[in-house]
């Protein structure tokens, strides 16, 4: 093996024949109309995190037991893991019942099976791998993932014998006061032999405080059968934390975020304030990017080296290229080119593509627009359904009028165009290369290259109007004072305008 080759994975792909995720539970404590496993954190649903952690096993079969909120969970599954097979559990009769239904759905399946609770969003692939390795090493029929936690309230306790061998899992509600003192808990992640599991699940009873069929009882039954059973302690107790209510959801989200930020900082990203910076697990950020306070990076967002994001910026599915800056802005599905600058206070919507060195300044909204190299939209504009060439400038308060009430239309602005402030570009319309539009114009037909389009009412000054129509007001007094001053020879001030209607334009 050359040093460059990646290390041989200790668990060969396919060592685990099937992954079973238990996701049918009500999640009553969430008090939500959304099924518990669909609650999002760090860029995936709880279920999505569990499936991602099991993914590297390369199991041929993935089964997800669905019940509560079944239609929604199945739809989500089809979107994120189309290869996974949903197995319905009509009535939630316990985790043992759910696991039995899953194995019944694949009667021909044998070999090793991973069974995992759907509400363990912090589980990492390396933890699952270590569990499978231990299972294989010990030659067990069943190996359960355990953890030492400071507060085991509500969790199943691992009962070991004097020799340290795992004897049983006892749920807190059924535990004796002595058993409740145990701080080693069941993580809800199990690897076992499919045949042994099937057999033991068939023997599980409902003789417990909840009257449910407990998956956890399988362990004691197999111990009774005299087959080897073990427990593998997780390296990081955070990995095994479940999520049963909104407070736990917030805590898991925080832990997940801390892990992501730790990784980014180790990789050379500056995170100015980790407390207010939120980055999804699906995001990539290159070394020497800077994340200012209040930054949120979501979905398929990527940030290249030298880019500065924030403060107070949210990027969703947005690509930011080298050296670009995004300040106090909200961007969805945008592509921000190298050295481009955005903000403060701008809103980039899907289909926005900014080329190198472009500027989208303050209070600008863009949608479905391509802006060419070095072009600028510095202030207070709406740019929708447009192509803008290179080196163009779009004056303040310009609106690309793209919607006629029924359909959207396209505007094309050429290279080095100067769009005057407060221009309405009524699409479909084209402004040719090097053309100008006069400030305040409503452009409804194409402007040829190099022309200036002036499309506004000529100015009319009605002299003396204020004196006549607003007598006695401060404005009238100011006007009179100005007239007197200007009529006095040698006094400072502009020439008196003639009291006639004038127009600046011919
Ligand atoms: C379970 C374990 C407990 C462990 C804890 C770890 C049991 C009996 N207890 O407790 O030992 O410490 O997880 O977080 O398993 N489910 C179904 N169908 C059902 C019931 C549950 O699919 O009929 C699913 C749930 O969606 C969940 C998982 O099984 O993903 C566990 O059920 P839950 O009610 O959350 O069990 P806990 O009380 O958390
Ligand atoms: Ca749980």
Coordinates of N, CA and C in Angstrom, one line a residue, residues 18 61 63 85 87 99-111 113 194-196 198-199:
X18 N -28.5 -4.9 6.2 CA -29.6 -4.0 6.2 C -29.6 -3.1 7.4
X61 N -29.9 -2.9 1.9 CA -31.3 -2.7 2.2 C -31.4 -1.6 3.3
X63 N -34.5 0.1 5.6 CA -35.9 0.0 5.9 C -36.2 1.1 7.0
X85 N -36.9 1.7 2.0 CA -38.2 1.1 1.9 C -39.0 1.5 3.1
X87 N -41.8 0.9 5.8 CA -42.6 -0.2 6.3 C -43.6 0.4 7.3
X99 N -39.5 -3.0 15.1 CA -38.4 -3.8 14.6 C -38.8 -5.1 14.0
X100 N -39.8 -5.8 14.6 CA -40.3 -7.0 14.1 C -41.0 -6.8 12.7
X101 N -41.7 -5.8 12.6 CA -42.4 -5.5 11.3 C -41.3 -5.3 10.2
X102 N -40.3 -4.6 10.6 CA -39.2 -4.3 9.6 C -38.6 -5.6 9.1
X103 N -38.3 -6.5 10.0 CA -37.6 -7.8 9.6 C -38.6 -8.7 8.9
X104 N -39.9 -8.6 9.2 CA -40.9 -9.4 8.5 C -41.0 -8.9 7.1
X105 N -40.7 -7.7 6.8 CA -40.9 -7.1 5.5 C -39.8 -7.7 4.5
X106 N -38.7 -8.2 5.1 CA -37.6 -8.8 4.3 C -37.3 -10.2 4.8
X107 N -38.3 -11.2 4.7 CA -38.2 -12.5 5.3 C -36.9 -13.3 4.8
X108 N -36.5 -13.0 3.6 CA -35.3 -13.7 3.1 C -34.0 -13.2 3.6
X109 N -34.0 -12.0 4.3 CA -32.8 -11.3 4.7 C -32.1 -12.1 5.8
X110 N -30.8 -12.3 5.6 CA -30.0 -12.8 6.8 C -28.7 -12.0 6.9
X111 N -27.9 -12.4 7.8 CA -26.7 -11.6 8.0 C -26.9 -10.5 9.1
X113 N -27.7 -6.9 10.9 CA -28.6 -5.8 10.7 C -28.3 -4.7 11.8
X194 N -29.7 -11.1 12.0 CA -31.1 -11.0 11.6 C -31.9 -12.2 12.1
X195 N -31.4 -13.4 12.0 CA -32.2 -14.6 12.4 C -32.4 -14.6 13.9
X196 N -31.4 -14.3 14.7 CA -31.5 -14.2 16.1 C -32.5 -13.2 16.6
X198 N -35.0 -11.8 14.8 CA -36.3 -12.2 14.4 C -36.9 -13.2 15.5
X199 N -36.1 -14.2 15.8 CA -36.5 -15.2 16.8 C -36.9 -14.5 18.1

